[in-house]
Structure formats: structure tokens, C-alpha cells
């Protein structure tokens, strides 16, 4: 057996994946076509192996989050990630090989050099998964966590073996023998590196991603007020003038910034800015010919959200908001002993906890079947029913029909006018019924998408509000609670640092297709 054959046999005995990666080192580097052909061939083989294992953790977590998917959609998902990995890993392997060839003084004889280069290159390959993992809007459920971490570790180990094969081949050629370090087992160092990777991937899953100021005590001044907040999207000060003397205290207020309706109303309800409450339109993709919208679960998903749409194999589609990192003011009340009711607010789910009785928008929109007036009617009906049942100290309902009619649905002017008047009649009737139950009413309206006009607040008691940012601090003050320093509105007196992040153990939710289709029919999703 020749020396070359003997060396190849030793490579196979040590479990390396590629049997031809050592050949290109013996060729003339710059004048030989065979050198480049061999280099590109070996890089392609290595890139295919890396791409297959690199795409697995991404695809598996996405499938778990969006289950069930058609086989075509699952394959498209895997191929999208695999293609991105193929190009990236091909370039990296070629780059490493050329660096080794250009630096002939780099034969790997010591264990530290081998481990440093192998693990460094593998870390570069795993880094995109780490960035993707850290970009999750919500902590992954346990199943996703286990599957993602296990497959990421497998990918790291495979990448290390592939890179080590290249290093071994280079060392054999330069030293004309198998270096001693390559004859030693590297199970322990690889196990240590894999354990470190597991720890790093567990950190973003359950660690708090921002510093929370813990308030040991919130000093309140209890009041006997009973407040009902009625939020009407699309209601401006000019429109409210058509209902004179509906509520005694009426004030034009400045609206708030935000890229979407969901952001603005979440800012009003929490009193904090978008970057703190986190409610925004989340995007997904639909593969060409696919039946499902795949929910984006990481803000750093470049392959799915940028590359796939750019190549025309998928298109981006907005999704309902599902993430919220700050409490609405009524949730603050509930956590401190006041019973509250919430109906139809964005980024809320059905809840019937002690003190908090919430009905999320999925229930309301699904039952409305794309009828804007029915959305308001169902929300108002459930709201009044919850008032009678629980008699809360604070209650709120979000009514979006006016915005849908004026800004989202295409209809002739006469139909639009008649339908909007019916929506206003519904709002008026709801206010009167709430007042009859002994509640002070705070009515807040803000212009809808692309709508002109001023925001407005009308109430049965005077509120110190000049902007929409003042509503949350004002409501806190009426019920005897201090505002937080995170709230840009209200006065600067008697504030606490923060009410902290939202306390919830609810896992990330899968996309409700029926809810999605109803939002499309109402014009929230184009």
C-alpha cells in the first residue's frame, strides 16, 4: 500500500466524513486547474454536509411553532434554510483552506492550535443560529427549547468534525506524517464545548433580557371610583361633535406615534412606548402555492424573511400581534387587588384569573365573521355582561368598527356614512348602558390608519389629559396609583421607577388561521 493510501486509510479509521479532502493539499496551488477543481469540490461536499445539519434546528423549531404544515411547506422551509447555509459554509470552507495554503507555517501539531481553529470555525458557523435564537420575541416552549438545543449541538459537533478534517489533511501534507495530536481522542474537549453551547442557548430562553427595577412596595391612595374606559378606533374630535352633550368633559388631545393601530392602542393602554411594550405587527411568510402563513418567531430570521421573498419563493404577510412585554393599566390594578374586566384589546388572550376577566380579540373577531358592526356589537355585549357578572372596579372595551368602516373597507360614500352612523349609535348606546350601571365613563378616540383629525377624550369626570400619553397616568391617578417613570405622559410627581415587565407564563401562541382570515376581511391585513 502506498503512503498516500495509508494516510487515507487512517483518515477513514478516525471517522472523518470526507475521503478526498486531503488530496488538494498535494497539488500545485496557483498554476493547477486540478487544485481549484479539487478545492471547490471538497468545499462543496463539506458545505452540503454543513447545510443539511445547519438547516435542521431552524426548520424543526419553525415546524413545531407552525404545526401542522403540508409536506411541501416543510420541504420549502428546510430548503430555504439549507440554501442559505450552503452558500455561507461553502465560502467559509474555501476561505479557511486558502488561508492554510497561503500560510505554510501553520501545520497543526499542538492540541491548543487544533482546538482553537476547529472550535473557532465551528463557532462562526453556529453563530447565525445563536443570533436567530436570541432574536425570539418570546421564550420558546419546552418542546422547541429541547429540540432546538439538541439539534444545534449536533450541528456544532458535525461542523467541528468537518473543519478538523481539513486541518488534519493540511497537517499530513506539511509534516509528511500524521501529527500526534490527531491520534488522540477529542471527545472530552468537544463535550465541554457542546456543554458551553447548551448553556449559551438556554440563557436567552429563560433569562430576563432587560434589567427590571424591582419595586418592593407601591404606595397607593385607595379611592372608591369605578371607571369604564371605552376605546373607539377611528373616532376623532370632529366626529364626536355630532353627538353633543354625550359626556360633559370633552378635550381634543394630541395622538401618539406608531406604525400601526396595534402599536398606538397598546401605547395608550400601557402608557409606555412601543420599544417597551413590544406590541407591533408581526410578519410571517407564505410559500408560493402554500396554504399556511408561517409565523416568524425570530427578529433575526434573514433567510426566511429576506432571502426567500427576494428570490420569489415566498411572500411576506403581516400577522396579528402576539407579543406584549408590559402590563396594561388594568392588569396593574388587578395585580394589586382591584377586580378588572378587559374585552377585545390587542395582544390579550382569554383569561379568567382571580381579579382579571379578559376576553381576547380572537374570540370576538372569529364570531363576527368579517362584519365590522358585529365586532362592536359582540364586544359591547360581552363587556356589559362581564360588568353585570363581576362588578369590577375598572373595566375597558376596544371598539374598532368605526376605523374599519372609514379607513379599511371600500364602499360608496352613502353606504359608508350610513354604516358609520350605526357604529356611532352603538357607541352611544354602550356609554349610556355603562353609565346606568354606576360607572364613570372615559371615552377615548384616535384617528385610524391614514385618517385626519384630532384624538379626543370625553369623560364624566375631568381628566388632566393633553395628549394620548396622559390617559394611562390619569387612570392610574384616579384609582390611587402612581405613574411610572417609563410613562412619557402625565405629571412628573409621585412616580415609581417601573411596574416591571409583564408577569406571564403563557407560551408563544400558534397562528389562528380563522382569526387571521377575519382580520384580512376587515382590512387589517392586506
Coordinates of C-alpha atoms in Angstrom, one line a residue:
X1 CA 0.0 0.0 0.0
X2 CA 1.4 3.5 -0.9
X3 CA 2.0 6.2 1.7
X4 CA -1.0 8.2 0.3
X5 CA -3.3 5.2 0.6
X6 CA -2.1 4.5 4.1
X7 CA -2.8 8.1 5.1
X8 CA -6.3 7.9 3.6
X9 CA -6.9 4.7 5.5
X10 CA -6.0 6.4 8.7
X11 CA -8.5 9.2 7.9
X12 CA -11.3 6.7 7.5
X13 CA -10.3 4.9 10.7
X14 CA -10.6 8.1 12.6
X15 CA -14.2 8.7 11.4
X16 CA -13.7 11.8 9.2
X17 CA -16.6 12.3 6.8
X18 CA -14.7 13.2 3.6
X19 CA -12.3 10.8 2.0
X20 CA -10.9 13.2 -0.6
X21 CA -10.3 16.3 1.3
X22 CA -6.5 15.5 1.8
X23 CA -5.8 15.3 -2.0
X24 CA -5.9 19.0 -2.9
X25 CA -3.0 19.9 -0.5
X26 CA -0.6 18.0 -2.6
X27 CA -1.4 19.9 -5.8
X28 CA 0.3 23.0 -7.2
X29 CA -1.8 25.8 -5.7
X30 CA -1.9 28.5 -8.2
X31 CA -1.0 27.1 -11.6
X32 CA -3.0 23.9 -11.5
X33 CA -6.7 23.7 -12.5
X34 CA -6.9 20.5 -10.7
X35 CA -6.1 22.3 -7.4
X36 CA -9.1 24.6 -7.8
X37 CA -11.4 21.9 -9.0
X38 CA -10.4 19.7 -6.1
X39 CA -10.7 22.6 -3.7
X40 CA -14.2 23.6 -4.9
X41 CA -15.3 20.0 -5.0
X42 CA -14.2 19.4 -1.4
X43 CA -15.7 22.7 -0.3
X44 CA -19.0 21.8 -1.9
X45 CA -19.1 18.4 -0.2
X46 CA -18.3 19.9 3.2
X47 CA -20.9 22.7 2.6
X48 CA -23.6 20.2 1.7
X49 CA -22.9 18.3 5.0
X50 CA -22.9 21.6 7.0
X51 CA -26.0 22.9 5.2
X52 CA -28.1 19.7 6.0
X53 CA -27.3 19.8 9.7
X54 CA -27.3 23.6 9.8
X55 CA -30.9 23.8 8.5
X56 CA -32.3 21.2 10.9
X57 CA -32.6 23.3 14.1
X58 CA -34.2 26.2 12.2
X59 CA -36.6 24.1 10.4
X60 CA -37.5 21.9 13.3
X61 CA -38.4 24.8 15.6
X62 CA -40.4 26.6 12.8
X63 CA -42.3 23.4 12.1
X64 CA -43.1 22.9 15.8
X65 CA -44.3 26.5 16.1
X66 CA -46.4 26.4 12.9
X67 CA -47.7 22.8 13.1
X68 CA -49.4 21.4 11.1
X69 CA -47.8 22.1 7.8
X70 CA -48.1 20.5 4.4
X71 CA -45.1 18.4 3.3
X72 CA -44.5 20.9 0.5
X73 CA -44.3 23.8 3.0
X74 CA -42.0 21.8 5.4
X75 CA -39.7 21.0 2.4
X76 CA -39.7 24.6 1.3
X77 CA -38.8 25.7 4.8
X78 CA -35.9 23.2 5.0
X79 CA -34.6 24.1 1.6
X80 CA -34.7 27.8 2.3
X81 CA -32.5 27.5 5.3
X82 CA -30.3 24.8 3.7
X83 CA -29.6 27.0 0.7
X84 CA -28.6 29.9 2.9
X85 CA -26.3 27.6 4.8
X86 CA -24.9 26.1 1.6
X87 CA -23.6 29.4 0.3
X88 CA -22.3 30.6 3.7
X89 CA -20.5 27.4 4.6
X90 CA -19.0 27.0 1.1
X91 CA -17.4 30.4 1.3
X92 CA -16.1 29.8 4.8
X93 CA -14.5 26.4 3.9
X94 CA -12.8 27.9 0.9
X95 CA -11.6 30.8 2.9
X96 CA -10.1 28.5 5.6
X97 CA -8.5 26.3 3.0
X98 CA -6.8 29.2 1.2
X99 CA -5.6 30.7 4.5
X100 CA -3.9 27.4 5.4
X101 CA -2.4 27.1 1.9
X102 CA -1.1 30.7 2.0
X103 CA 0.4 30.2 5.4
X104 CA 2.6 27.1 5.0
X105 CA 4.0 27.6 8.5
X106 CA 0.7 26.6 10.1
X107 CA 0.8 22.8 10.4
X108 CA -1.2 21.7 13.4
X109 CA 1.0 19.9 15.8
X110 CA -0.3 21.1 19.2
X111 CA -3.7 20.5 20.7
X112 CA -4.4 24.1 21.6
X113 CA -4.0 25.2 18.0
X114 CA -6.2 22.4 16.7
X115 CA -9.0 23.1 19.1
X116 CA -8.8 26.8 18.8
X117 CA -9.1 26.8 15.0
X118 CA -11.6 23.9 14.9
X119 CA -13.9 25.4 17.5
X120 CA -13.4 28.9 16.2
X121 CA -14.5 28.0 12.7
X122 CA -17.4 25.9 14.1
X123 CA -18.5 28.8 16.3
X124 CA -18.6 31.0 13.3
X125 CA -20.9 28.5 11.6
X126 CA -23.2 28.2 14.7
X127 CA -23.2 32.0 15.3
X128 CA -26.2 32.6 12.9
X129 CA -28.3 30.1 14.9
X130 CA -27.3 31.9 18.1
X131 CA -28.4 35.2 16.7
X132 CA -31.6 33.7 15.5
X133 CA -32.2 32.1 18.9
X134 CA -31.5 35.4 20.7
X135 CA -34.0 37.2 18.4
X136 CA -37.0 35.3 19.7
X137 CA -39.8 37.7 20.7
X138 CA -41.0 35.3 23.4
X139 CA -39.2 32.4 25.2
X140 CA -39.7 29.2 23.3
X141 CA -41.9 26.5 24.8
X142 CA -40.1 23.5 26.4
X143 CA -40.5 21.3 23.3
X144 CA -39.0 23.9 21.0
X145 CA -36.2 24.5 23.5
X146 CA -35.2 20.9 23.8
X147 CA -35.4 20.2 20.0
X148 CA -33.6 23.4 19.1
X149 CA -30.7 23.0 21.6
X150 CA -30.2 19.3 20.8
X151 CA -30.0 19.9 17.0
X152 CA -27.8 23.0 17.5
X153 CA -25.3 20.9 19.5
X154 CA -25.4 18.1 16.8
X155 CA -24.7 20.8 14.2
X156 CA -21.8 22.2 16.2
X157 CA -20.2 18.8 16.5
X158 CA -20.6 17.9 12.9
X159 CA -19.2 21.3 11.9
X160 CA -16.2 20.7 14.2
X161 CA -15.6 17.3 12.6
X162 CA -15.7 18.7 9.1
X163 CA -13.3 21.6 9.9
X164 CA -11.0 19.2 11.7
X165 CA -10.8 17.0 8.6
X166 CA -9.5 19.9 6.7
X167 CA -6.9 20.7 9.4
X168 CA -5.8 17.1 9.6
X169 CA -5.3 16.9 5.8
X170 CA -3.2 20.1 5.8
X171 CA -1.1 18.8 8.7
X172 CA -0.5 15.4 6.9
X173 CA 0.7 17.1 3.8
X174 CA 3.0 19.6 5.5
X175 CA 4.6 17.2 8.0
X176 CA 4.5 14.1 5.8
X177 CA 3.1 12.2 8.8
X178 CA 0.0 12.0 11.0
X179 CA 0.7 14.5 13.8
X180 CA 0.5 13.1 17.3
X181 CA -2.5 15.3 18.3
X182 CA -4.6 13.8 15.6
X183 CA -4.1 10.3 17.1
X184 CA -5.6 11.4 20.4
X185 CA -9.3 11.4 21.2
X186 CA -11.1 14.7 21.3
X187 CA -14.3 13.5 22.9
X188 CA -13.7 15.4 26.2
X189 CA -12.9 18.9 24.6
X190 CA -15.8 18.5 22.2
X191 CA -18.1 17.5 25.1
X192 CA -17.0 20.6 27.0
X193 CA -17.6 22.9 24.0
X194 CA -21.0 21.3 23.4
X195 CA -21.9 21.9 27.1
X196 CA -20.9 25.5 26.8
X197 CA -23.1 25.9 23.7
X198 CA -26.1 24.4 25.5
X199 CA -25.6 26.8 28.4
X200 CA -25.4 29.8 26.0
X201 CA -28.6 28.7 24.2
X202 CA -30.5 28.2 27.4
X203 CA -29.7 31.7 28.6
X204 CA -32.0 33.7 26.2
X205 CA -34.8 31.2 26.7
X206 CA -35.5 32.0 30.4
X207 CA -33.2 34.9 31.4
X208 CA -34.7 38.3 31.6
X209 CA -33.4 40.2 28.6
X210 CA -33.6 43.6 30.2
X211 CA -32.9 44.9 33.7
X212 CA -36.1 45.2 35.7
X213 CA -36.3 47.6 38.6
X214 CA -37.9 45.7 41.4
X215 CA -40.3 47.8 43.5
X216 CA -40.7 46.3 46.9
X217 CA -43.8 48.3 47.5
X218 CA -46.2 50.6 45.6
X219 CA -47.8 53.1 47.9
X220 CA -51.4 53.7 46.8
X221 CA -54.2 56.0 48.0
X222 CA -57.3 53.9 47.6
X223 CA -60.3 55.6 46.1
X224 CA -63.9 54.4 45.6
X225 CA -64.0 55.3 41.9
X226 CA -65.5 52.8 39.4
X227 CA -64.1 53.5 35.9
X228 CA -65.0 52.3 32.5
X229 CA -62.6 53.0 29.6
X230 CA -64.3 52.8 26.2
X231 CA -61.7 53.0 23.4
X232 CA -63.1 53.8 19.9
X233 CA -60.7 53.5 16.9
X234 CA -61.5 56.0 14.2
X235 CA -63.3 58.4 16.5
X236 CA -62.0 62.0 16.1
X237 CA -62.9 65.2 17.9
X238 CA -64.9 66.3 14.8
X239 CA -66.9 63.1 14.6
X240 CA -67.7 63.3 18.3
X241 CA -69.2 66.7 17.8
X242 CA -72.1 65.0 16.0
X243 CA -73.1 63.6 19.5
X244 CA -73.4 66.8 21.6
X245 CA -73.6 66.6 25.4
X246 CA -72.9 62.9 25.3
X247 CA -70.3 63.3 28.0
X248 CA -69.7 66.6 29.9
X249 CA -65.9 66.9 29.7
X250 CA -64.6 66.8 26.1
X251 CA -61.0 67.6 25.2
X252 CA -59.1 67.5 21.9
X253 CA -55.8 65.7 22.6
X254 CA -52.7 65.0 20.6
X255 CA -52.4 61.5 19.3
X256 CA -49.4 59.3 19.6
X257 CA -46.8 57.9 17.1
X258 CA -46.8 54.3 15.9
X259 CA -46.5 52.4 12.7
X260 CA -49.8 50.6 13.3
X261 CA -53.1 50.7 15.1
X262 CA -52.0 47.9 17.4
X263 CA -48.9 49.9 18.5
X264 CA -50.8 53.1 19.2
X265 CA -53.5 51.5 21.3
X266 CA -51.1 49.3 23.2
X267 CA -49.1 52.5 24.0
X268 CA -52.3 54.2 25.2
X269 CA -53.3 51.2 27.4
X270 CA -49.8 50.6 28.9
X271 CA -48.7 54.2 28.9
X272 CA -45.2 53.2 27.6
X273 CA -43.6 53.4 24.2
X274 CA -43.5 50.7 21.6
X275 CA -40.0 49.6 22.3
X276 CA -41.0 48.8 25.9
X277 CA -44.4 47.2 25.4
X278 CA -43.3 45.3 22.3
X279 CA -46.7 45.2 20.6
X280 CA -46.3 45.5 16.8
X281 CA -47.5 43.8 13.7
X282 CA -45.5 40.5 13.4
X283 CA -44.7 39.2 10.0
X284 CA -44.8 35.8 8.5
X285 CA -44.3 34.2 5.1
X286 CA -46.4 32.2 2.8
X287 CA -44.5 29.9 0.4
X288 CA -45.7 30.1 -3.2
X289 CA -48.5 27.6 -3.6
X290 CA -48.6 27.0 0.2
X291 CA -51.8 27.0 2.2
X292 CA -50.4 28.3 5.5
X293 CA -48.8 31.5 6.7
X294 CA -45.7 30.6 8.7
X295 CA -45.3 32.8 11.7
X296 CA -41.9 34.5 12.1
X297 CA -40.6 33.7 15.6
X298 CA -37.2 35.5 15.5
X299 CA -36.5 39.1 14.6
X300 CA -33.1 37.8 13.1
X301 CA -34.6 35.4 10.6
X302 CA -32.8 36.7 7.5
X303 CA -33.2 33.6 5.4
X304 CA -37.0 33.3 5.7
X305 CA -37.9 37.0 5.9
X306 CA -35.4 38.5 3.4
X307 CA -33.8 35.9 1.1
X308 CA -36.9 33.8 0.4
X309 CA -39.1 36.8 -0.6
X310 CA -36.2 38.2 -2.6
X311 CA -35.9 35.0 -4.6
X312 CA -39.7 35.0 -5.2
X313 CA -40.3 31.6 -3.5
X314 CA -42.3 33.2 -0.6
X315 CA -44.0 36.4 0.2
X316 CA -44.2 38.3 3.5
X317 CA -47.5 38.7 5.2
X318 CA -48.3 40.7 8.3
X319 CA -49.8 38.8 11.3
X320 CA -51.8 39.7 14.3
X321 CA -49.8 40.9 17.3
X322 CA -48.9 38.2 19.8
X323 CA -46.2 39.7 22.0
X324 CA -46.5 42.1 24.9
X325 CA -43.9 42.9 27.5
X326 CA -45.7 45.4 29.6
X327 CA -49.0 45.3 31.6
X328 CA -52.0 47.3 30.6
X329 CA -53.1 49.6 33.4
X330 CA -56.0 47.3 34.3
X331 CA -53.6 44.4 34.7
X332 CA -51.6 46.7 37.1
X333 CA -54.8 47.2 39.1
X334 CA -55.6 43.5 39.2
X335 CA -52.2 42.5 40.5
X336 CA -52.7 44.9 43.4
X337 CA -56.2 43.9 44.4
X338 CA -58.7 45.6 42.2
X339 CA -61.1 43.5 40.0
X340 CA -60.8 44.4 36.3
X341 CA -62.5 43.4 33.1
X342 CA -61.0 43.7 29.6
X343 CA -62.7 43.0 26.3
X344 CA -61.2 42.9 22.8
X345 CA -57.9 44.6 23.4
X346 CA -55.0 43.9 21.1
X347 CA -52.4 41.3 22.2
X348 CA -54.6 39.9 25.0
X349 CA -55.9 36.4 25.5
X350 CA -58.9 35.0 27.2
X351 CA -58.3 34.9 30.9
X352 CA -60.5 34.3 34.0
X353 CA -57.9 34.7 36.7
X354 CA -58.6 35.9 40.2
X355 CA -59.4 39.6 39.7
X356 CA -58.9 39.7 36.0
X357 CA -61.6 38.7 33.5
X358 CA -60.3 39.2 29.9
X359 CA -61.8 38.3 26.5
X360 CA -59.3 38.5 23.7
X361 CA -59.9 39.7 20.2
X362 CA -59.6 36.2 18.7
X363 CA -63.0 35.2 20.2
X364 CA -64.7 38.5 19.1
X365 CA -63.3 38.6 15.6
X366 CA -63.9 34.9 14.9
X367 CA -67.6 35.2 15.9
X368 CA -68.1 38.4 13.8
X369 CA -67.3 36.6 10.5
X370 CA -65.9 39.8 8.9
X371 CA -68.8 42.1 9.8
X372 CA -67.4 45.3 11.4
X373 CA -70.6 46.3 13.1
X374 CA -70.9 42.8 14.6
X375 CA -67.4 43.1 16.0
X376 CA -68.5 46.2 18.1
X377 CA -71.9 44.6 18.9
X378 CA -70.3 41.4 20.2
X379 CA -67.6 43.3 22.1
X380 CA -70.1 45.6 23.7
X381 CA -72.4 42.8 24.6
X382 CA -69.7 40.7 26.3
X383 CA -68.5 43.9 28.0
X384 CA -71.9 44.7 29.6
X385 CA -72.3 41.0 30.6
X386 CA -69.0 41.0 32.3
X387 CA -69.9 44.2 34.2
X388 CA -73.1 42.6 35.5
X389 CA -71.3 39.4 36.4
X390 CA -68.2 40.6 38.2
X391 CA -68.9 44.3 39.0
X392 CA -65.3 45.3 38.6
X393 CA -63.7 48.5 39.8
X394 CA -62.2 49.0 36.4
X395 CA -63.4 47.8 33.0
X396 CA -62.5 48.5 29.4
X397 CA -63.6 47.6 25.9
X398 CA -62.0 48.3 22.5
X399 CA -64.4 49.1 19.6
X400 CA -62.8 49.1 16.2
X401 CA -65.8 49.2 13.8
X402 CA -65.6 53.0 13.0
X403 CA -62.0 52.7 11.9
X404 CA -62.8 49.7 9.7
X405 CA -65.7 51.4 8.1
X406 CA -64.0 54.7 7.4
X407 CA -60.5 53.6 6.6
X408 CA -60.2 49.9 5.7
X409 CA -63.3 48.8 3.8
X410 CA -64.0 50.0 0.3
X411 CA -67.6 51.2 -0.1
X412 CA -69.5 54.0 -1.7
X413 CA -69.9 57.3 0.3
X414 CA -73.5 56.8 1.2
X415 CA -73.0 53.3 2.4
X416 CA -70.0 54.4 4.4
X417 CA -71.9 57.3 6.0
X418 CA -74.9 55.1 6.9
X419 CA -72.8 52.3 8.4
X420 CA -70.6 54.8 10.4
X421 CA -73.7 56.3 11.9
X422 CA -74.8 52.9 13.0
X423 CA -71.4 52.3 14.6
X424 CA -71.7 55.7 16.4
X425 CA -75.2 54.7 17.6
X426 CA -73.7 51.6 19.1
X427 CA -71.0 53.5 20.9
X428 CA -73.6 55.9 22.3
X429 CA -75.8 53.1 23.5
X430 CA -72.9 51.4 25.2
X431 CA -71.9 54.6 27.0
X432 CA -75.5 55.1 28.3
X433 CA -75.8 51.5 29.5
X434 CA -72.4 51.7 31.3
X435 CA -73.4 54.9 33.0
X436 CA -76.7 53.3 34.1
X437 CA -74.6 50.7 35.9
X438 CA -73.0 53.4 38.1
X439 CA -69.6 53.8 36.3
X440 CA -67.7 56.9 35.4
X441 CA -67.0 56.7 31.7
X442 CA -63.8 57.7 29.9
X443 CA -64.2 57.7 26.1
X444 CA -61.0 57.9 24.1
X445 CA -60.9 58.1 20.3
X446 CA -57.9 58.2 18.0
X447 CA -57.8 58.6 14.2
X448 CA -57.4 55.3 12.3
X449 CA -55.0 54.4 9.5
X450 CA -54.4 57.4 7.3
X451 CA -57.4 59.3 8.9
X452 CA -57.2 63.0 9.5
X453 CA -58.4 64.7 12.7
X454 CA -57.5 65.1 16.4
X455 CA -57.7 62.4 19.0
X456 CA -60.3 63.1 21.7
X457 CA -61.1 62.2 25.3
X458 CA -64.6 62.7 26.7
X459 CA -65.5 61.7 30.3
X460 CA -67.9 62.1 33.1
X461 CA -65.1 63.4 35.3
X462 CA -62.3 65.9 34.5
X463 CA -59.1 64.3 33.4
X464 CA -55.8 66.2 33.2
X465 CA -55.0 64.9 29.6
X466 CA -53.5 67.0 26.8
X467 CA -52.1 64.1 24.8
X468 CA -53.0 60.4 24.4
X469 CA -49.9 59.6 26.5
X470 CA -51.6 61.2 29.5
X471 CA -54.5 58.7 29.6
X472 CA -52.8 55.8 31.4
X473 CA -51.2 58.0 34.1
X474 CA -54.5 59.8 34.5
X475 CA -56.4 56.5 35.0
X476 CA -53.8 55.3 37.5
X477 CA -54.2 58.6 39.4
X478 CA -58.0 58.3 39.5
X479 CA -57.8 54.9 41.2
X480 CA -55.0 56.0 43.6
X481 CA -51.9 54.5 41.8
X482 CA -48.7 56.3 41.0
X483 CA -47.5 56.5 37.4
X484 CA -44.1 55.0 36.5
X485 CA -41.0 56.8 35.2
X486 CA -41.3 54.8 31.9
X487 CA -44.6 56.6 31.1
X488 CA -43.9 59.8 29.0
X489 CA -47.3 61.3 29.8
X490 CA -48.8 62.8 33.0
X491 CA -47.1 64.8 35.6
X492 CA -43.6 64.0 37.0
X493 CA -44.6 64.0 40.6
X494 CA -45.0 60.9 42.8
X495 CA -43.7 58.4 40.4
X496 CA -42.2 55.0 40.9
X497 CA -39.3 53.7 38.7
X498 CA -41.2 50.9 36.9
X499 CA -44.0 48.5 37.3
X500 CA -41.7 45.9 35.8
X501 CA -42.1 43.5 32.9
X502 CA -45.3 41.7 32.3
X503 CA -45.6 38.6 34.6
X504 CA -46.9 35.8 32.4
X505 CA -46.1 32.1 32.0
X506 CA -48.1 31.7 28.8
X507 CA -46.1 30.1 25.9
X508 CA -45.9 31.6 22.5
X509 CA -49.2 31.0 20.6
X510 CA -49.6 29.4 17.2
X511 CA -51.3 31.4 14.5
X512 CA -55.1 31.1 14.5
X513 CA -56.0 30.8 10.8
X514 CA -59.6 31.8 11.4
X515 CA -58.6 34.9 13.3
X516 CA -56.1 35.7 10.5
X517 CA -58.7 35.4 7.8
X518 CA -61.2 37.6 9.7
X519 CA -58.6 40.3 10.1
X520 CA -58.0 40.2 6.4
X521 CA -61.7 40.5 5.6
X522 CA -61.8 43.6 7.8
X523 CA -58.9 45.2 6.2
X524 CA -56.3 44.9 9.0
X525 CA -54.2 42.6 6.8
X526 CA -53.7 43.5 3.1

